[in-house]
PDB file of C-alpha atoms in Angstrom:
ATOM      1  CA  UNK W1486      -9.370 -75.914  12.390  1.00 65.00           C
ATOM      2  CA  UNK W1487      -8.201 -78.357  14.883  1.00 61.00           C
ATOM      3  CA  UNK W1488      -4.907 -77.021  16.759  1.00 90.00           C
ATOM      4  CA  UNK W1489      -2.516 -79.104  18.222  1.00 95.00           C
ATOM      5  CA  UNK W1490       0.400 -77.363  20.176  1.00 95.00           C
ATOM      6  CA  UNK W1491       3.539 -78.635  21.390  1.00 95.00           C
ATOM      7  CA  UNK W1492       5.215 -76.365  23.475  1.00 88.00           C
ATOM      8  CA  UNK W1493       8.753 -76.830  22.145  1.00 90.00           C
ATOM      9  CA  UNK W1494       9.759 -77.592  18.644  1.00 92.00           C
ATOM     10  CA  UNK W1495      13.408 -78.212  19.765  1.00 94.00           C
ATOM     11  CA  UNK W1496      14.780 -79.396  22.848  1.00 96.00           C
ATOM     12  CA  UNK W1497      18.345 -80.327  24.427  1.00 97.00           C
ATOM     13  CA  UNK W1498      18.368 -82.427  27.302  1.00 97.00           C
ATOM     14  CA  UNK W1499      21.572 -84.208  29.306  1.00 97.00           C
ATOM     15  CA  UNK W1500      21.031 -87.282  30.318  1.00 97.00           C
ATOM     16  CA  UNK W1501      19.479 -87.884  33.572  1.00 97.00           C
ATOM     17  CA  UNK W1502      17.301 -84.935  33.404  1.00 97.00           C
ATOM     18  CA  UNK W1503      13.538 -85.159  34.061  1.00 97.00           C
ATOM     19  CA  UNK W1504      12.037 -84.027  31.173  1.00 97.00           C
ATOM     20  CA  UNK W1505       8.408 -82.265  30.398  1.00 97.00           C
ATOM     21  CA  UNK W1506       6.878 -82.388  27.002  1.00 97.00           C
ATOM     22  CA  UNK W1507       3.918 -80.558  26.824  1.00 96.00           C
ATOM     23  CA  UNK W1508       0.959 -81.250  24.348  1.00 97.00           C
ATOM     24  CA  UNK W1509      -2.539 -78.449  24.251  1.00 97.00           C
ATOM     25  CA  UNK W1510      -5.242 -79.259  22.206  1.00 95.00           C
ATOM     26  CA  UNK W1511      -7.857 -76.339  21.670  1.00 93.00           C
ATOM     27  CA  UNK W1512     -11.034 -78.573  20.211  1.00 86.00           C
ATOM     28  CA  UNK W1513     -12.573 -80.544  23.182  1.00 90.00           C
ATOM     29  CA  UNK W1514     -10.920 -83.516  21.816  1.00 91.00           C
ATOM     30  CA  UNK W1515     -11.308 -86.853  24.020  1.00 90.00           C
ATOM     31  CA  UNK W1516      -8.572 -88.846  22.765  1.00 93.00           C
ATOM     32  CA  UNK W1517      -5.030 -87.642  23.036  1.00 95.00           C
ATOM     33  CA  UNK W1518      -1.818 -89.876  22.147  1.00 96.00           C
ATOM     34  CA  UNK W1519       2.139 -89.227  21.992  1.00 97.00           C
ATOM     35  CA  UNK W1520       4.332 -90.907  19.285  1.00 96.00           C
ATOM     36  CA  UNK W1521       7.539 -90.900  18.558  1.00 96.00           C
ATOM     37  CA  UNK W1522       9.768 -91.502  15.203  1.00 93.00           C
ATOM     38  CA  UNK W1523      12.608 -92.519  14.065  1.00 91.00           C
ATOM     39  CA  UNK W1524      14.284 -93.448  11.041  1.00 86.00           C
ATOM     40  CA  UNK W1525      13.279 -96.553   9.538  1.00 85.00           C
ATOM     41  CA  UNK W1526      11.020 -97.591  12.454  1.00 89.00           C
ATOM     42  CA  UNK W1527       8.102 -94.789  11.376  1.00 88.00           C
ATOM     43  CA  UNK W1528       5.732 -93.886  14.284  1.00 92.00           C
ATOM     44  CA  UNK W1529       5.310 -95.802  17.400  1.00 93.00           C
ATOM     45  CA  UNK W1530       2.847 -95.206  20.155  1.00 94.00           C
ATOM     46  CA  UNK W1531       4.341 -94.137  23.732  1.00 97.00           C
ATOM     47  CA  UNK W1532       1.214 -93.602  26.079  1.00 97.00           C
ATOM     48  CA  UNK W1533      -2.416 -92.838  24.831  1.00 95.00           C
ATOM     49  CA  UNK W1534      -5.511 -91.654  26.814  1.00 95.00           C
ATOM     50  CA  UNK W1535      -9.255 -91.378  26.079  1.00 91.00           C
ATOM     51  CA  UNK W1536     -10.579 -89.043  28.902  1.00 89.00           C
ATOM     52  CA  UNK W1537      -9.137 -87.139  31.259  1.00 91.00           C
ATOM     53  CA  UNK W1538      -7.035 -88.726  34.240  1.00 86.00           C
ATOM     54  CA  UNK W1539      -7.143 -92.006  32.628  1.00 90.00           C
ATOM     55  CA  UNK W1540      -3.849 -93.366  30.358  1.00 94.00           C
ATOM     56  CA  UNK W1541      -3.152 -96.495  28.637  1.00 94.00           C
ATOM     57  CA  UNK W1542       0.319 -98.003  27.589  1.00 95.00           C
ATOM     58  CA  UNK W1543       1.198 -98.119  24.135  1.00 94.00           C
ATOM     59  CA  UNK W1544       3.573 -99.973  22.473  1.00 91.00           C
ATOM     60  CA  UNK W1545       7.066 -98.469  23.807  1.00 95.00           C
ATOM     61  CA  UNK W1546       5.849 -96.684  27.488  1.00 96.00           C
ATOM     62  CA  UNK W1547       9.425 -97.725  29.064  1.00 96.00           C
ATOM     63  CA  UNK W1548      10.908 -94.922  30.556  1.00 96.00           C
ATOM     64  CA  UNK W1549       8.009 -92.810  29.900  1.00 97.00           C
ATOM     65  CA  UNK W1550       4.932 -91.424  32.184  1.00 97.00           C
ATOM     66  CA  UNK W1551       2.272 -89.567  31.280  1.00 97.00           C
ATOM     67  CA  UNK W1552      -0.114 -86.760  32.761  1.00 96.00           C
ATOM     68  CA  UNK W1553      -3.639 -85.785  32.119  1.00 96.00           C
ATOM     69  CA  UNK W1554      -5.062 -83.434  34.336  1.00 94.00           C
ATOM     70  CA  UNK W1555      -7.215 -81.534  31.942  1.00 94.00           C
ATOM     71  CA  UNK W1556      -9.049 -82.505  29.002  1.00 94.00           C
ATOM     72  CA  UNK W1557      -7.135 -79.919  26.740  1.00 95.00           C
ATOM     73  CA  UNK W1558      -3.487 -81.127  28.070  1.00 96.00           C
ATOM     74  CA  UNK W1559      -1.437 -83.881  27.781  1.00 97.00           C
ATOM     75  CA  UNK W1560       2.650 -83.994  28.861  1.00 97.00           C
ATOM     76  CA  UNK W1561       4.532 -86.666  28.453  1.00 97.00           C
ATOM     77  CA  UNK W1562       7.374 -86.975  31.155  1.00 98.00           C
ATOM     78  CA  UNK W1563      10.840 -88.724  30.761  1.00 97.00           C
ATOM     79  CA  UNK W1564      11.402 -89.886  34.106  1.00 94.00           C
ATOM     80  CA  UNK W1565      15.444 -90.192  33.386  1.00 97.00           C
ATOM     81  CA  UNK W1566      16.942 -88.825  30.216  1.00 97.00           C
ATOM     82  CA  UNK W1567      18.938 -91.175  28.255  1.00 97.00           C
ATOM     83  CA  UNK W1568      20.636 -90.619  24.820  1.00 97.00           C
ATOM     84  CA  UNK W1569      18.222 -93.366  23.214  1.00 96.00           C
ATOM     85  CA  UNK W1570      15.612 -91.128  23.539  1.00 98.00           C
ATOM     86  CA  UNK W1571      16.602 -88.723  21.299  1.00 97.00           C
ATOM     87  CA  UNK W1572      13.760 -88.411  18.959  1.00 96.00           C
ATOM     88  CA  UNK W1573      10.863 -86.528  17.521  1.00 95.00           C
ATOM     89  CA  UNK W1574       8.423 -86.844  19.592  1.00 97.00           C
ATOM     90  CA  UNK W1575       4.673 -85.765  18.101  1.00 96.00           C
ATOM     91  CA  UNK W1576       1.291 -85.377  19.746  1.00 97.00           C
ATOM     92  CA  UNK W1577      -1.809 -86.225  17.998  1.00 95.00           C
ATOM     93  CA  UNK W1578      -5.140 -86.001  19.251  1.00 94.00           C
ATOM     94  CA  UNK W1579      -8.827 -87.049  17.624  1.00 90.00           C
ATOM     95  CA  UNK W1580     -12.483 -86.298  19.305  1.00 84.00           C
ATOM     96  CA  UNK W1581     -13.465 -90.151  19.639  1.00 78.00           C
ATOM     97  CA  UNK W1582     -12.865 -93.149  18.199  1.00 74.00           C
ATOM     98  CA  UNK W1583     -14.580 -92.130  14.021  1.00 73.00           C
ATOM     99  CA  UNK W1584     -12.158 -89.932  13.474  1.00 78.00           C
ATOM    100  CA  UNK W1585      -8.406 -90.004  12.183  1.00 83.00           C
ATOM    101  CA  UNK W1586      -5.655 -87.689  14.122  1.00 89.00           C
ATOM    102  CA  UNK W1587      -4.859 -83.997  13.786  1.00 92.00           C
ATOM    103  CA  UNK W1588      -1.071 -84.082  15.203  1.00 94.00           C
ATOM    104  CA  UNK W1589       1.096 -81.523  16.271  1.00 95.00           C
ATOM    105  CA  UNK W1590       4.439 -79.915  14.739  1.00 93.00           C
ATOM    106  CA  UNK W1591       6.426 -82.197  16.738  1.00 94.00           C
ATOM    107  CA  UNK W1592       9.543 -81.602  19.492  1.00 95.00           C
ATOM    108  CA  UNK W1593      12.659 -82.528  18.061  1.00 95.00           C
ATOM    109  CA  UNK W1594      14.428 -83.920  21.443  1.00 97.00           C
ATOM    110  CA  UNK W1595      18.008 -84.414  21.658  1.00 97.00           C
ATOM    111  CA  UNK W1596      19.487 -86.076  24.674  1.00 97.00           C
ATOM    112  CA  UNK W1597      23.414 -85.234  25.379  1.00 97.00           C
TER     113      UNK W1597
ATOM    114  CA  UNK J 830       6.063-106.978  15.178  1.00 69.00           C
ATOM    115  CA  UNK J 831       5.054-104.230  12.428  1.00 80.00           C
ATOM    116  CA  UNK J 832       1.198-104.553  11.611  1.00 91.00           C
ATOM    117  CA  UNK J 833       1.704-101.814   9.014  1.00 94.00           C
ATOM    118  CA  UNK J 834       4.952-102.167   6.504  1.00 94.00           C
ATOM    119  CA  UNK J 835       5.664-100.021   4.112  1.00 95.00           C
ATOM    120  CA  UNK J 836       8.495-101.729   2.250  1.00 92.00           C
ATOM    121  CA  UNK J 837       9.416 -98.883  -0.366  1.00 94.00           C
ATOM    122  CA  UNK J 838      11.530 -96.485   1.870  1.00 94.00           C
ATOM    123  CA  UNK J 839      11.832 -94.396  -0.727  1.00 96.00           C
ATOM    124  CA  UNK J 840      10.359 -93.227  -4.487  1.00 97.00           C
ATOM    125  CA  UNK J 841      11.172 -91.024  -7.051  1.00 97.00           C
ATOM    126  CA  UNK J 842       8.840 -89.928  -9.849  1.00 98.00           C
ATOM    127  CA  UNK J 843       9.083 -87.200 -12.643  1.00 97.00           C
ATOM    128  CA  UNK J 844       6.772 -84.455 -12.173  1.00 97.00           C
ATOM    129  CA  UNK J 845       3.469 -85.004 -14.224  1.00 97.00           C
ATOM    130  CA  UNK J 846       3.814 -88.504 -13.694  1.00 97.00           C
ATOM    131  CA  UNK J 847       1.862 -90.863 -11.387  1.00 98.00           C
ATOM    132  CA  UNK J 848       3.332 -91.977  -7.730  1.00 98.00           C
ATOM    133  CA  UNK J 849       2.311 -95.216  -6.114  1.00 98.00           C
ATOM    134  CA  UNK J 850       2.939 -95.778  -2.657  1.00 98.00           C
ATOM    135  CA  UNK J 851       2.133 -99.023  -1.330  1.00 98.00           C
ATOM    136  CA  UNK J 852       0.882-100.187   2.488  1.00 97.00           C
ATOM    137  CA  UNK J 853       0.738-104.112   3.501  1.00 97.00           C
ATOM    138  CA  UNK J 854      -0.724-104.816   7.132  1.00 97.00           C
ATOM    139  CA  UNK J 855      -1.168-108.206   9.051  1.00 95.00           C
ATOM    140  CA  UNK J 856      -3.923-107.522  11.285  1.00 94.00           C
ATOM    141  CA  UNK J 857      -7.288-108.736   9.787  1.00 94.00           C
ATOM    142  CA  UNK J 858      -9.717-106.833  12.138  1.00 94.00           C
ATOM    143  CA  UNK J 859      -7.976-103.807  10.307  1.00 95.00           C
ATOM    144  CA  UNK J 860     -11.539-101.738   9.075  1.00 93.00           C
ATOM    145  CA  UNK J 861     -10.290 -98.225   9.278  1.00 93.00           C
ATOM    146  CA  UNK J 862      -6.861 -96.931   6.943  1.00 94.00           C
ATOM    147  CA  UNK J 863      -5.009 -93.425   6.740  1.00 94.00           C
ATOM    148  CA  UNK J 864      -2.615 -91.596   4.543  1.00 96.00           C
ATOM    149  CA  UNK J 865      -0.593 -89.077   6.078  1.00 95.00           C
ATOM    150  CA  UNK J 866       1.672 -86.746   4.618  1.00 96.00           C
ATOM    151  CA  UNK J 867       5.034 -85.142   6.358  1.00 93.00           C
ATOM    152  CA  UNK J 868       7.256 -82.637   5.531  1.00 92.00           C
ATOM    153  CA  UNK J 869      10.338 -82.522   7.573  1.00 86.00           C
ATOM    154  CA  UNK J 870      10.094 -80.679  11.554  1.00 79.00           C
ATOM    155  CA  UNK J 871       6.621 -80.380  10.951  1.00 85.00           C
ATOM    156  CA  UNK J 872       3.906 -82.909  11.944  1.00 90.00           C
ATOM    157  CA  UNK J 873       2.050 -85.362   9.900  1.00 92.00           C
ATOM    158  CA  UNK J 874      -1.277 -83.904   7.920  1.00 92.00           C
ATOM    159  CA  UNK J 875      -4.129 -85.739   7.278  1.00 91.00           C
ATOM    160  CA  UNK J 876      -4.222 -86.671   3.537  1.00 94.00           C
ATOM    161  CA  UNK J 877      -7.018 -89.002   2.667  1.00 94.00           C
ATOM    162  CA  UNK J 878      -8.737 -91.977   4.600  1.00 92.00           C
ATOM    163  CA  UNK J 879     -10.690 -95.363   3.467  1.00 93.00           C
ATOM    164  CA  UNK J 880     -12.698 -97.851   5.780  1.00 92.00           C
ATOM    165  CA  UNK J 881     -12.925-101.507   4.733  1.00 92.00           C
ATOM    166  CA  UNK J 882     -16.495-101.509   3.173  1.00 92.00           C
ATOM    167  CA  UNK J 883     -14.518 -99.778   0.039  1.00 93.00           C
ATOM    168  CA  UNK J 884     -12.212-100.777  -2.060  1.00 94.00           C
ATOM    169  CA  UNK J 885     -11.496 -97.205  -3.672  1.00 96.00           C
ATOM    170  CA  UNK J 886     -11.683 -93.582  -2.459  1.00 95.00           C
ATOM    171  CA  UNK J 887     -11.063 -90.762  -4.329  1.00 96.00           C
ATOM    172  CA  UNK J 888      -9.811 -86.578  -3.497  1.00 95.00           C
ATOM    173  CA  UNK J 889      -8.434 -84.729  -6.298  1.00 96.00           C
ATOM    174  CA  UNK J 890      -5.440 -86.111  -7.012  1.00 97.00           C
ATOM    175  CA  UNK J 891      -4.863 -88.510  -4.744  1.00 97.00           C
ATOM    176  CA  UNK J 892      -6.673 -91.644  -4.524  1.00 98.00           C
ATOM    177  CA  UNK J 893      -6.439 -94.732  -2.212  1.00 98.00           C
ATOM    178  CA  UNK J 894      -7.199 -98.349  -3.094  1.00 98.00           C
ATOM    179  CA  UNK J 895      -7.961-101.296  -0.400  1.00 97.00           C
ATOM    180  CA  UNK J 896      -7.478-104.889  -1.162  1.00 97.00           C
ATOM    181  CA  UNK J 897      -8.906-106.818   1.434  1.00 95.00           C
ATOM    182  CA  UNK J 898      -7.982-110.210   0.972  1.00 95.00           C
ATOM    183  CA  UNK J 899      -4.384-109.320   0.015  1.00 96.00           C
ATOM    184  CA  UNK J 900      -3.997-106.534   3.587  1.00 97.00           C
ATOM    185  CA  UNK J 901      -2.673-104.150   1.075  1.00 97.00           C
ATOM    186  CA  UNK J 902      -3.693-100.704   0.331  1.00 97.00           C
ATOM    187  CA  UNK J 903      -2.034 -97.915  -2.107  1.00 98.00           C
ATOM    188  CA  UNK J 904      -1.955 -94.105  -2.430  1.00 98.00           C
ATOM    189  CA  UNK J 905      -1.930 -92.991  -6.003  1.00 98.00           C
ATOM    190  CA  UNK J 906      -1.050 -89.552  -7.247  1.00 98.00           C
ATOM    191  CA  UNK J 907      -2.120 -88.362 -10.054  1.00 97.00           C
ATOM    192  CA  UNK J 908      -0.068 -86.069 -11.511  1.00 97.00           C
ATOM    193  CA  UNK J 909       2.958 -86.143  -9.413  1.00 98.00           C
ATOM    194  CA  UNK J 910       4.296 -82.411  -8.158  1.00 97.00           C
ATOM    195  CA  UNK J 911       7.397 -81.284  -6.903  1.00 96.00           C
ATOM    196  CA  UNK J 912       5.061 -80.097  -4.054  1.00 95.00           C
ATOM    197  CA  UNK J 913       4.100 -83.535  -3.089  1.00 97.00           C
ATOM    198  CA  UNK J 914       7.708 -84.315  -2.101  1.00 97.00           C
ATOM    199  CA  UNK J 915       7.559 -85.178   1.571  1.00 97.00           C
ATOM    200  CA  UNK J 916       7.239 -88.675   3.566  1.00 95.00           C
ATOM    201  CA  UNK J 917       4.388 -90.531   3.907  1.00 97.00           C
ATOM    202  CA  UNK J 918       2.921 -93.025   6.072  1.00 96.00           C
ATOM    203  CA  UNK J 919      -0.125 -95.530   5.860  1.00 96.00           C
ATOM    204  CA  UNK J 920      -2.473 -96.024   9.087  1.00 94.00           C
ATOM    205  CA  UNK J 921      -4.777 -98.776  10.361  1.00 94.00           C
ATOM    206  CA  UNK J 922      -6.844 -99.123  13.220  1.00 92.00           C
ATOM    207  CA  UNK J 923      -9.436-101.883  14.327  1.00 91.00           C
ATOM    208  CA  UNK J 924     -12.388-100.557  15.515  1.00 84.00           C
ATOM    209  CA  UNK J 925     -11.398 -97.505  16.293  1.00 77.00           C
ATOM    210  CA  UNK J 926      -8.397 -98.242  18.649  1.00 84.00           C
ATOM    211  CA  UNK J 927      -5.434 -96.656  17.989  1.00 84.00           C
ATOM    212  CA  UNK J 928      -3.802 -96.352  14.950  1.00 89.00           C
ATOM    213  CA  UNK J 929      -0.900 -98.226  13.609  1.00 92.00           C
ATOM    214  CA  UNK J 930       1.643 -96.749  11.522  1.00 93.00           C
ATOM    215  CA  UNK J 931       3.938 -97.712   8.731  1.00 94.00           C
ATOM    216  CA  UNK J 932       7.991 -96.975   8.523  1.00 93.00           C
ATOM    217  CA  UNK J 933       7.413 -94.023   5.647  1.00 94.00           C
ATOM    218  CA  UNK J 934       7.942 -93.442   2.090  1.00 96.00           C
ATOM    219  CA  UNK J 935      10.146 -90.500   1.110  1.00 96.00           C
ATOM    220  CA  UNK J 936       8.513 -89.381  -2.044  1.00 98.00           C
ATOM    221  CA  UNK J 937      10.799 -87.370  -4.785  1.00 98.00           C
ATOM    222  CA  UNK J 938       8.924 -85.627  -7.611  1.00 97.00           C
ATOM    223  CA  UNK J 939      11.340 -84.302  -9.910  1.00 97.00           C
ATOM    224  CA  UNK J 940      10.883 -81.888 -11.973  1.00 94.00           C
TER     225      UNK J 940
END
């Protein structure tokens, strides 16, 4: 089976802080994407890549940068903390463009 | 703009019984759907999928049916169980692109 890991399943962050999500995938997956969700508002895309040092925006990438140095990784970085982005944040990844996502367990991220 | 709505935030069923969830979406060049199921702090799973040269696929107990000309698909479980409690969410993607998801229906199967 697929795995996705995400390094921390709960984080607290003040605001301001740079902060480093981390996302390993262990199948040789090409395409790797971070979410987040909130209540009533479901799952929206942040960032989004397709190979290895390349990244696309996706529908919320403000205040948000991404990182893809290897094919297996993925970290999403919050430049500069702020309380409304407090949210789960998942990582999902598929191995092209046929298949649906596995995702990962998710880092609950609250922002004081 | 939501593509995907799910306007049923939430549902509850008796156990045994059957659970409909329903999915509308705007975007026409929609040819690839996805049911996903979440429990809570964990990740969505991978329930059951459907492209658009179907109108009906089938696993176990759950099934999903695609209406084309109305943009509207639906999960159906057959029978409910306290189990299947947990939210889920309809995908779409065109052509492979990303997916799109709904806002989530919190399922309740009472038993």
């Amino acid at each position: 089976d697929v795995k996705v890991t995400q390094s921390s399943r709960y984080l607290v962050k003040r605001t301001g802080e740079k902060v480093f999500l981390e996302c390993v995938q262990d199948m040789d997956h090409e395409n790797m994407f971070w979410y987040r969700q909130d209540p009533g508002l479901g799952l929206r895309l942040i960032y989004f890549s397709y190979d290895v040092k390349m990244k696309e925006k996706g529908d919320i990438p403000e205040g948000y940068s991404v990182s893809r140095e290897k094919k297996e990784r993925f970290s999403l970085i919050l430049e500069s903390a702020s309380t409304n982005q407090t949210s789960m944040y998942l990582c999902a990844s598929r191995r092209d463009r046929l298949q649906g996502y596995t995702f990962g367990s998710g880092t609950r991220l609250t922002v004081v | 703009d939501q593509q995907v709505k799910q306007n049923s935030p939430s549902l509850s069923v008796q156990e045994g019984r059957i659970s409909i969830l329903n999915c509308d979406y705007t975007n026409s060049m929609f040819d690839y759907f996805l049911w996903y199921k979440k429990y809570p702090a964990e990740g969505p799973t991978f329930l059951i999928s459907i492209s658009s040269i179907k109108d009906k696929n089938e696993d176990g107990r759950f099934t999903v049916f695609l209406n084309k000309s109305a943009k509207h698909l639906s999960l159906h479980i057959v029978p409910s169980q306290p189990g299947d409690s947990a939210v889920y969410f309809c995908a779409a993607s065109e052509a492979g692109n990303q997916f799109y998801f709904g806002t989530g229906t919190s399922l309740t199967v009472i038993p």
